[in-house]
Coordinates of C-alpha atoms in Angstrom, one line a residue:
Chain U
X656 CA -7.7 11.6 20.0
X657 CA -5.7 8.9 18.7
X658 CA -8.2 6.2 18.5
X659 CA -6.6 3.8 15.9
X660 CA -7.9 1.4 13.9
X661 CA -9.6 -1.6 15.4
X662 CA -12.1 -0.6 18.1
X663 CA -15.5 -1.1 18.0
X664 CA -15.5 -2.8 15.0
X665 CA -18.6 -6.0 15.0
X666 CA -17.8 -9.2 16.4
X667 CA -18.8 -10.8 13.2
X668 CA -15.9 -10.0 11.2
X669 CA -13.4 -11.3 13.7
X670 CA -12.5 -14.4 11.7
X671 CA -11.0 -12.5 8.8
X672 CA -8.4 -10.8 11.6
X673 CA -5.2 -11.9 12.7
X674 CA -5.1 -14.4 15.9
X675 CA -5.2 -12.5 19.5
X676 CA -2.4 -11.4 20.9
X677 CA -1.7 -14.2 23.9
X678 CA -0.9 -10.7 26.5
X679 CA -4.8 -9.7 25.7
X680 CA -7.2 -12.3 26.4
X681 CA -9.3 -9.5 27.8
X682 CA -9.7 -8.0 24.2
X683 CA -11.5 -11.3 23.0
X684 CA -13.8 -11.0 26.6
X685 CA -14.6 -7.3 26.2
X686 CA -16.0 -8.3 22.2
X687 CA -13.1 -5.7 20.9
X688 CA -11.0 -7.0 17.8
X689 CA -7.5 -7.7 18.2
X690 CA -4.8 -5.1 18.4
X691 CA -3.2 -4.6 14.7
X692 CA -0.2 -1.3 14.8
X693 CA 1.2 0.8 17.4
X694 CA 0.0 1.0 21.0
X695 CA 1.4 4.1 22.8
X696 CA 1.0 4.5 26.2
X697 CA 1.1 7.7 27.0
X698 CA 0.4 10.4 29.6
X699 CA 0.5 14.0 28.4
X700 CA 1.3 15.1 31.7
X701 CA 4.8 14.3 30.5
X702 CA 7.2 16.2 28.4
X703 CA 8.2 13.0 26.4
X704 CA 4.9 11.4 26.2
X705 CA 3.9 15.2 24.1
X706 CA 6.5 14.5 21.9
X707 CA 6.0 11.2 20.7
X708 CA 2.2 12.2 20.5
X709 CA 2.9 15.3 18.6
X710 CA 5.3 13.5 16.2
X711 CA 3.0 10.7 15.6
X712 CA -0.5 12.6 14.7
X713 CA 1.8 14.5 12.8
X714 CA 2.8 11.9 10.5
X715 CA -0.2 10.3 10.6
X716 CA 1.1 7.5 12.5
X717 CA -1.5 5.1 13.0
X718 CA -1.6 3.9 16.8
X719 CA -3.9 3.1 19.8
X720 CA -3.8 5.4 22.5
X721 CA -3.5 3.7 25.9
X722 CA -3.4 6.5 28.4
X723 CA -1.6 5.8 31.5
X724 CA -2.6 8.1 34.4
X725 CA 0.6 9.1 36.5
X726 CA -1.5 11.4 39.1
X727 CA -3.9 8.4 39.8
X728 CA -0.4 6.0 39.9
X729 CA -1.6 3.8 37.3
X730 CA 2.1 3.5 36.0
X731 CA 2.9 1.8 39.4
X732 CA 0.1 -0.8 38.6
X733 CA 1.2 -4.7 38.2
X734 CA -0.8 -4.2 34.8
X735 CA 1.8 -1.4 33.6
X736 CA 4.7 -3.3 35.4
X737 CA 3.3 -5.9 32.5
X738 CA 3.6 -3.8 29.9
X739 CA 7.0 -2.0 30.7
X740 CA 9.2 -3.3 34.2
X741 CA 10.6 0.6 34.1
X742 CA 7.0 1.6 34.9
X743 CA 8.0 5.0 32.8
X744 CA 6.0 6.6 30.1
X745 CA 6.0 6.6 27.3
X746 CA 6.0 2.9 26.0
X747 CA 5.6 1.7 22.4
X748 CA 4.3 -1.4 21.4
X749 CA 4.3 -2.9 18.3
X750 CA 2.8 -6.2 18.2
X751 CA 5.4 -8.6 20.7
X752 CA 8.0 -6.0 20.5
X753 CA 8.0 -3.2 23.5
X754 CA 10.1 0.1 23.1
X755 CA 10.4 2.7 26.0
X756 CA 12.7 5.9 26.1
X757 CA 11.4 8.7 24.2
X758 CA 14.1 9.2 22.0
X759 CA 14.3 5.8 20.7
X760 CA 10.9 5.4 20.1
X761 CA 10.7 9.0 18.1
X762 CA 13.8 7.3 16.6
X763 CA 12.0 3.9 15.4
X764 CA 8.9 5.9 14.5
X765 CA 11.0 7.7 11.7
X766 CA 12.5 4.8 10.7
X767 CA 9.4 2.1 10.4
X768 CA 7.2 5.2 8.6
X769 CA 9.4 6.7 6.1
X770 CA 8.9 10.6 7.5
X771 CA 9.4 13.6 5.8
X772 CA 13.9 14.1 5.6
X773 CA 13.7 17.0 8.1
X774 CA 12.6 15.3 11.0
X775 CA 15.9 13.3 11.1
X776 CA 17.9 14.2 8.2
X777 CA 20.2 12.1 5.6
X778 CA 22.5 14.4 5.4
X779 CA 25.7 13.5 8.0
X780 CA 26.4 16.7 9.8
X781 CA 22.8 17.9 9.8
X782 CA 21.6 14.5 11.8
X783 CA 24.7 14.8 13.6
X784 CA 23.5 18.3 15.0
X785 CA 19.8 16.5 15.8
X786 CA 21.6 13.5 17.3
X787 CA 24.1 15.7 19.2
X788 CA 20.8 17.7 20.7
X789 CA 19.2 14.7 21.8
X790 CA 21.7 13.1 24.0
X791 CA 22.8 16.7 25.3
X792 CA 18.9 17.5 26.6
X793 CA 18.7 14.4 28.9
X794 CA 20.9 15.9 31.7
X795 CA 19.9 19.2 30.6
X796 CA 16.7 21.2 29.8
X797 CA 14.8 17.7 30.8
X798 CA 16.3 17.8 34.2
X799 CA 15.6 21.4 34.4
X800 CA 12.1 21.9 33.5
X801 CA 11.2 18.4 35.3
X802 CA 12.7 20.3 38.3
X803 CA 10.8 23.5 37.8
X804 CA 7.4 22.1 37.6
X805 CA 7.6 20.0 40.4
X806 CA 9.3 22.7 42.3
X807 CA 6.7 25.4 41.3
X808 CA 3.5 23.3 41.4
X809 CA 3.4 19.7 41.4
X810 CA 5.2 19.0 44.9
X811 CA 2.9 21.8 46.7
X812 CA -0.5 21.6 45.0
X813 CA -0.3 18.0 43.9
X814 CA 1.7 16.2 46.6
X815 CA 1.1 18.1 49.7
X816 CA 4.9 18.6 50.1
X817 CA 5.7 22.3 50.8
X818 CA 8.9 23.6 48.3
X819 CA 11.2 26.7 49.8
X820 CA 11.5 29.5 48.2
X821 CA 15.3 29.5 48.0
X822 CA 15.2 25.7 46.4
X823 CA 12.8 27.0 43.5
X824 CA 14.6 30.1 43.0
X825 CA 17.6 27.7 42.6
X826 CA 15.6 26.0 40.3
X827 CA 14.6 28.8 38.3
X828 CA 18.2 29.7 38.4
X829 CA 19.5 26.6 36.9
X830 CA 16.1 26.5 34.2
X831 CA 17.7 30.2 33.5
X832 CA 21.3 29.3 32.5
X833 CA 20.2 25.8 30.6
X834 CA 17.6 27.9 28.5
X835 CA 21.0 30.6 27.7
X836 CA 22.7 27.6 26.7
X837 CA 19.8 26.2 24.1
X838 CA 19.7 29.9 22.5
X839 CA 23.8 30.2 22.3
X840 CA 24.9 26.9 21.8
X841 CA 21.9 25.1 20.2
X842 CA 19.7 27.8 18.5
X843 CA 22.5 30.2 17.6
X844 CA 21.2 32.2 14.6
X845 CA 19.1 29.7 12.8
X846 CA 15.3 29.3 12.3
X847 CA 15.7 25.6 14.0
X848 CA 17.7 23.7 17.1
X849 CA 19.4 21.8 14.1
X850 CA 19.6 24.0 11.2
X851 CA 16.9 25.4 8.4
X852 CA 14.1 23.0 9.2
X853 CA 12.1 21.8 12.2
X854 CA 13.3 18.5 13.3
X855 CA 13.3 16.0 16.4
X856 CA 15.5 18.4 18.1
X857 CA 12.8 20.9 17.8
X858 CA 10.3 18.9 18.9
X859 CA 11.9 17.5 21.8
X860 CA 13.1 20.9 23.1
X861 CA 9.7 22.6 23.2
X862 CA 7.6 20.1 24.7
X863 CA 10.2 20.4 27.1
X864 CA 9.7 24.0 27.8
X865 CA 6.1 23.7 27.7
X866 CA 6.6 22.1 31.4
X867 CA 7.5 25.1 33.4
X868 CA 5.0 27.2 31.1
X869 CA 2.6 25.1 32.4
X870 CA 3.7 25.6 36.0
X871 CA 3.7 29.4 35.4
X872 CA 7.3 30.2 34.4
X873 CA 7.8 33.1 31.8
X874 CA 10.1 31.0 30.2
X875 CA 10.0 32.9 27.1
X876 CA 9.9 36.5 28.4
X877 CA 13.1 38.6 27.8
X878 CA 13.8 35.9 25.4
X879 CA 12.7 37.2 22.1
X880 CA 14.8 34.4 19.9
X881 CA 13.3 31.8 21.9
X882 CA 10.0 32.9 21.7
X883 CA 10.2 33.1 17.9
X884 CA 11.4 30.0 18.0
X885 CA 8.6 28.8 19.9
X886 CA 6.2 30.4 17.4
X887 CA 7.9 28.6 14.4
X888 CA 7.7 25.2 15.7
X889 CA 4.5 25.7 16.5
X890 CA 3.4 26.5 13.0
X891 CA 5.6 23.3 11.8
X892 CA 3.7 21.4 13.9
X893 CA 0.1 22.8 13.7
X894 CA -0.9 25.3 16.0
X895 CA -4.4 22.6 16.4
X896 CA -2.0 19.8 17.4
X897 CA 0.2 22.1 19.5
X898 CA -2.8 23.0 22.0
X899 CA -4.1 19.9 21.8
X900 CA -0.9 18.2 23.1
X901 CA -0.5 20.6 26.0
X902 CA -4.1 20.8 26.8
X903 CA -3.1 18.4 29.9
X904 CA 0.1 20.0 31.1
X905 CA -1.4 23.6 30.9
X906 CA -3.9 22.6 33.5
X907 CA -1.2 21.0 35.7
X908 CA -1.4 23.9 38.6
X909 CA -4.9 22.8 39.0
X910 CA -3.9 19.2 39.9
X911 CA -6.1 17.4 42.6
X912 CA -4.3 16.3 45.3
X913 CA -2.9 13.2 45.3
X914 CA -4.9 10.4 47.0
X915 CA -2.4 9.6 50.4
X916 CA -2.2 5.7 49.3
X917 CA -0.7 6.8 45.9
X918 CA 1.6 9.7 47.5
X919 CA 3.1 7.3 49.6
X920 CA 3.7 4.8 46.3
X921 CA 4.9 7.5 44.6
X922 CA 7.3 9.9 46.8
X923 CA 10.6 8.1 46.6
X924 CA 10.5 7.9 43.0
X925 CA 9.7 11.1 42.1
X926 CA 12.1 12.1 44.6
X927 CA 14.7 10.1 42.7
X928 CA 13.3 11.2 39.6
X929 CA 13.7 15.2 40.3
X930 CA 17.5 15.0 42.1
Chain T
X1499 CA 43.9 18.8 8.6
X1500 CA 42.2 15.4 10.0
X1501 CA 39.7 14.3 12.5
X1502 CA 40.6 15.8 15.9
X1503 CA 39.3 14.2 19.0
X1504 CA 39.5 16.4 22.2
X1505 CA 39.7 14.0 25.3
X1506 CA 41.1 12.9 28.4
X1507 CA 40.7 9.2 28.8
X1508 CA 39.7 9.6 32.4
X1509 CA 35.9 10.4 31.3
X1510 CA 34.3 7.5 30.4
X1511 CA 32.4 9.6 27.3
X1512 CA 36.2 10.0 25.8
X1513 CA 37.0 6.4 26.9
X1514 CA 34.0 5.1 24.5
X1515 CA 35.1 7.4 21.4
X1516 CA 38.6 6.6 21.7
X1517 CA 38.5 3.1 21.8
X1518 CA 35.6 2.9 19.0
X1519 CA 37.8 4.8 16.6
X1520 CA 41.1 2.9 17.0
X1521 CA 39.1 0.0 16.9
X1522 CA 37.7 0.7 13.7
X1523 CA 41.3 2.4 12.4
X1524 CA 39.7 5.4 12.0
X1525 CA 42.5 8.3 11.6
X1526 CA 42.6 11.4 14.3
X1527 CA 45.0 13.4 16.6
X1528 CA 44.3 13.1 19.7
X1529 CA 44.0 16.5 21.1
X1530 CA 44.9 16.1 25.1
X1531 CA 42.1 18.1 27.5
X1532 CA 44.0 17.4 31.1
X1533 CA 40.6 17.3 33.5
X1534 CA 42.4 17.3 36.3
X1535 CA 44.4 20.5 35.4
X1536 CA 40.8 22.1 34.3
X1537 CA 42.1 22.5 31.0
X1538 CA 38.8 22.2 29.9
X1539 CA 38.0 25.6 31.3
X1540 CA 41.2 27.2 28.8
X1541 CA 40.4 30.0 26.3
X1542 CA 41.3 27.8 23.7
X1543 CA 39.0 24.9 24.6
X1544 CA 36.0 26.9 25.0
X1545 CA 36.3 28.0 21.8
X1546 CA 35.6 24.3 20.4
X1547 CA 33.4 23.8 23.2
X1548 CA 31.4 26.2 25.0
X1549 CA 29.9 23.7 27.6
X1550 CA 33.4 22.8 28.7
X1551 CA 32.6 19.5 28.4
X1552 CA 34.8 16.3 27.1
X1553 CA 34.7 14.8 24.7
X1554 CA 34.8 17.3 21.2
X1555 CA 34.9 16.2 17.6
X1556 CA 36.5 18.6 15.1
X1557 CA 35.6 17.2 11.4
X1558 CA 37.6 21.1 9.3
X1559 CA 35.2 23.1 10.4
X1560 CA 32.3 20.9 11.8
X1561 CA 32.7 20.8 15.5
X1562 CA 30.3 18.0 18.0
X1563 CA 29.8 17.2 21.1
X1564 CA 28.4 14.8 22.7
X1565 CA 30.1 11.1 23.0
X1566 CA 26.5 9.3 21.5
X1567 CA 26.4 11.8 18.4
X1568 CA 30.1 11.0 18.0
X1569 CA 29.9 7.6 18.0
X1570 CA 27.2 7.9 15.6
X1571 CA 28.9 10.6 13.7
X1572 CA 32.1 8.1 13.1
X1573 CA 30.1 4.9 12.6
X1574 CA 27.9 6.3 9.6
X1575 CA 31.0 8.6 7.6
X1576 CA 33.4 5.9 7.8
X1577 CA 30.9 3.2 6.7
X1578 CA 32.2 0.7 10.4
X1579 CA 30.7 -2.9 10.3
X1580 CA 27.1 -2.7 10.5
X1581 CA 27.0 -5.0 14.2
X1582 CA 28.0 -1.9 16.0
X1583 CA 24.5 -0.5 15.1
X1584 CA 22.7 -3.0 13.7
X1585 CA 20.5 -1.7 10.5
X1586 CA 17.5 -4.3 11.6
X1587 CA 14.7 -1.6 12.9
X1588 CA 14.3 -3.6 16.0
X1589 CA 17.6 -4.2 17.2
X1590 CA 18.5 -0.7 16.2
X1591 CA 15.8 0.6 18.5
X1592 CA 17.1 -1.4 21.5
X1593 CA 20.7 0.6 20.9
X1594 CA 18.7 3.8 21.1
X1595 CA 16.9 2.7 23.9
X1596 CA 20.0 1.9 26.3
X1597 CA 22.0 5.2 24.6
X1598 CA 19.2 7.0 26.1
X1599 CA 18.4 5.2 29.2
X1600 CA 22.3 5.1 30.2
X1601 CA 22.6 8.9 31.0
X1602 CA 20.9 9.2 34.0
X1603 CA 20.4 5.3 34.4
X1604 CA 24.8 4.1 34.2
X1605 CA 26.8 7.0 33.3
X1606 CA 25.8 9.4 36.3
X1607 CA 25.4 6.8 39.0
X1608 CA 28.7 5.6 38.0
X1609 CA 30.4 8.3 38.0
X1610 CA 29.0 9.7 41.2
X1611 CA 30.9 6.6 42.8
X1612 CA 34.1 7.9 41.7
X1613 CA 33.6 11.2 43.4
X1614 CA 32.1 9.6 46.6
X1615 CA 35.0 7.2 47.1
X1616 CA 37.8 8.9 45.8
X1617 CA 37.9 12.4 44.0
X1618 CA 35.8 13.8 46.9
X1619 CA 37.5 12.6 50.3
X1620 CA 40.9 13.2 47.9
X1621 CA 40.7 17.0 47.1
X1622 CA 38.0 17.6 49.7
X1623 CA 39.8 15.7 52.7
X1624 CA 35.9 15.0 53.5
X1625 CA 34.0 12.0 53.9
X1626 CA 30.6 12.1 51.9
X1627 CA 28.1 10.7 54.7
X1628 CA 27.3 6.9 54.5
X1629 CA 23.7 7.5 54.5
X1630 CA 24.3 9.2 51.0
X1631 CA 26.9 6.8 49.9
X1632 CA 24.5 3.8 50.8
X1633 CA 21.9 5.5 49.2
X1634 CA 23.7 5.7 45.8
X1635 CA 25.0 2.2 46.3
X1636 CA 21.6 0.6 46.5
X1637 CA 20.6 2.7 43.3
X1638 CA 23.4 1.3 41.1
X1639 CA 22.6 -2.1 42.4
X1640 CA 19.0 -1.4 40.9
X1641 CA 20.1 -0.1 37.6
X1642 CA 22.4 -3.0 37.2
X1643 CA 19.6 -5.4 37.8
X1644 CA 17.9 -3.3 35.6
X1645 CA 20.6 -3.9 32.9
X1646 CA 21.0 -7.3 33.3
X1647 CA 17.2 -8.0 33.0
X1648 CA 16.1 -5.7 30.4
X1649 CA 19.4 -5.1 28.5
X1650 CA 21.3 -8.1 28.6
X1651 CA 18.7 -10.7 29.8
X1652 CA 21.2 -14.1 28.8
X1653 CA 22.4 -13.0 25.7
X1654 CA 26.1 -12.1 24.8
X1655 CA 26.1 -8.8 24.1
X1656 CA 23.2 -6.2 24.5
X1657 CA 21.8 -6.4 20.8
X1658 CA 22.7 -10.8 20.6
X1659 CA 25.7 -12.5 19.5
X1660 CA 28.1 -9.4 18.3
X1661 CA 29.2 -6.7 20.1
X1662 CA 27.5 -3.2 19.5
X1663 CA 28.0 0.7 20.7
X1664 CA 25.5 -0.1 23.6
X1665 CA 27.9 -2.7 24.9
X1666 CA 30.9 0.1 24.6
X1667 CA 28.9 2.9 26.1
X1668 CA 28.3 0.3 28.9
X1669 CA 31.3 -0.9 29.7
X1670 CA 33.1 1.9 29.6
X1671 CA 30.7 3.5 32.3
X1672 CA 30.6 0.8 34.3
X1673 CA 34.4 0.8 34.6
X1674 CA 34.3 4.0 36.5
X1675 CA 33.8 3.1 39.7
X1676 CA 37.5 0.9 39.3
X1677 CA 39.3 4.4 39.3
X1678 CA 38.3 5.0 43.2
X1679 CA 38.9 0.9 43.5
X1680 CA 35.1 0.1 43.7
X1681 CA 34.5 -3.2 41.2
X1682 CA 30.7 -3.6 40.4
X1683 CA 31.9 -6.7 38.8
X1684 CA 32.3 -8.4 41.6
X1685 CA 30.3 -11.0 43.2
X1686 CA 28.0 -10.6 39.6
X1687 CA 29.3 -13.6 37.4
X1688 CA 26.6 -12.8 34.9
X1689 CA 27.9 -9.6 34.5
X1690 CA 31.7 -10.5 34.9
X1691 CA 31.3 -12.8 32.1
X1692 CA 29.4 -10.0 29.7
X1693 CA 32.5 -7.6 30.6
X1694 CA 35.3 -10.3 29.7
X1695 CA 33.5 -10.8 26.5
X1696 CA 33.2 -7.0 25.6
X1697 CA 36.7 -6.3 27.0
X1698 CA 37.8 -9.7 24.1
X1699 CA 35.9 -8.0 21.3
X1700 CA 37.5 -4.9 21.6
X1701 CA 40.6 -6.5 22.1
X1702 CA 42.5 -6.4 26.0
X1703 CA 45.5 -3.9 25.1
X1704 CA 43.0 -1.3 23.4
X1705 CA 40.6 -1.7 26.6
X1706 CA 43.1 -1.4 29.3
X1707 CA 45.3 1.3 27.7
X1708 CA 42.3 3.1 27.6
X1709 CA 41.8 2.4 30.9
X1710 CA 45.2 3.1 32.1
X1711 CA 44.5 6.8 33.2
X1712 CA 41.4 5.5 35.7
X1713 CA 43.4 2.9 36.8
X1714 CA 46.6 5.1 37.8
X1715 CA 44.2 7.7 39.3
X1716 CA 44.0 7.0 43.0
X1717 CA 48.2 8.2 42.7
X1718 CA 47.3 11.4 41.5
X1719 CA 48.9 14.3 43.4
X1720 CA 45.9 16.2 43.9
X1721 CA 47.9 18.9 45.2
X1722 CA 48.8 20.1 41.6
X1723 CA 45.1 20.8 41.6
X1724 CA 43.8 24.4 40.0
X1725 CA 42.6 25.9 42.9
X1726 CA 39.3 27.2 41.2
X1727 CA 39.0 23.9 39.8
X1728 CA 39.1 22.6 43.5
X1729 CA 36.8 25.3 44.7
X1730 CA 34.2 24.0 42.0
X1731 CA 34.8 20.5 43.4
X1732 CA 34.2 21.4 46.7
X1733 CA 30.7 23.0 45.7
X1734 CA 30.0 19.3 44.1
X1735 CA 30.4 18.2 47.7
X1736 CA 28.2 20.5 49.3
X1737 CA 25.4 18.6 47.2
X1738 CA 26.2 15.4 48.3
X1739 CA 25.4 16.6 52.0

């Protein structure tokens, strides 16, 4: 799953490899060759991480997967703070260059690896439609899908914090409104969100929607238009890759309760994230 | 019919689009959609943008919302100077990173300060509880710190020596609390210096013209506020309690 080139090569070939990155002396000590190419710091529990993962795999972009286990609080470790002081995933590292924000990471990979045009079309208006969705979603679908997962599953099951039925109902109602906007304003009668072909917009949207799906919300029930769109996006991405990327979120309801120390570290950040 | 921009300069996103278009000599018709009078809920405007948000762009039959998307569209269509959205892979990525981050990290909290300090007390007659205010201000301080350490660092502008879309968007948003007489640049000389540089790069005349409506917001007679809009605002207050 995403192990790039370079892992496990024989020590004897080290003299032919580029110099070790000064930040990773441990790689030399561990007998590992230096990192070449992209590193992606991900936890597939997170929606933006799934979009980045699927995009990289679908486009055969070579990368080393660095798993950052959010439920174990690994994003809060000092080691990860060295990678990214914002302490969030996903993070891309390309040599000395570090980048956060999934939209920026997707655009970076789009440009660097010259992926098929439909992901981020050259056409002025088609591209604007993708930009429009990618901007809108931060405060809209993203927020509502996150709240649905946390209010329905993660707060009670993982953090042991009960959520009132009123709060949950309000959150699900807000999600419902946003889903209507997704259908009426963005999808309309098109095959995909930004036009006739799958784009970054669809990838970001579908990975968001899998969050409430993972929480057990019947997002596509009673929404045949969205259900058909989902199937199209899955087919465009590849069903095997899609399932693989969503294995973790689909098991979210079976999360082990958080370690009390971790819970304490995470609590204020979680509350800020889902406000 | 040429380019139309649907704007109310009270909104930071609108100011970014307005300033960018003017600065680059992009001809457009200014369609004023008065937020204070609730005109974003009018039938006419809902046809332009059913989400009832500003800004919107109309270019012939093509309608576009979201200020970030509009700025990118204007850059490309009008071939604006490359420093606004530099072509270098890493530099452009930094602008993209900021444009993504700012929605929740800068724009939202800066707007909240304006609501807490001015609009909510003015419209509802009630103050937001001091604890919530302090919480909000702490979040803002923290995010400004991140802005300085991660995006600005020791450079003149976010991408280096030249102003870009990132500085424009950052500054118009950081100006938002000024409408409520809250100056986030006070006691922060690094940010204040950057603010001045951005203002000068844009042109002080244009900058202050764009901020006129915001700076006189406190003088607004809110008794003229549409009662339905007032009710919605009172509902917003509930979220802060």
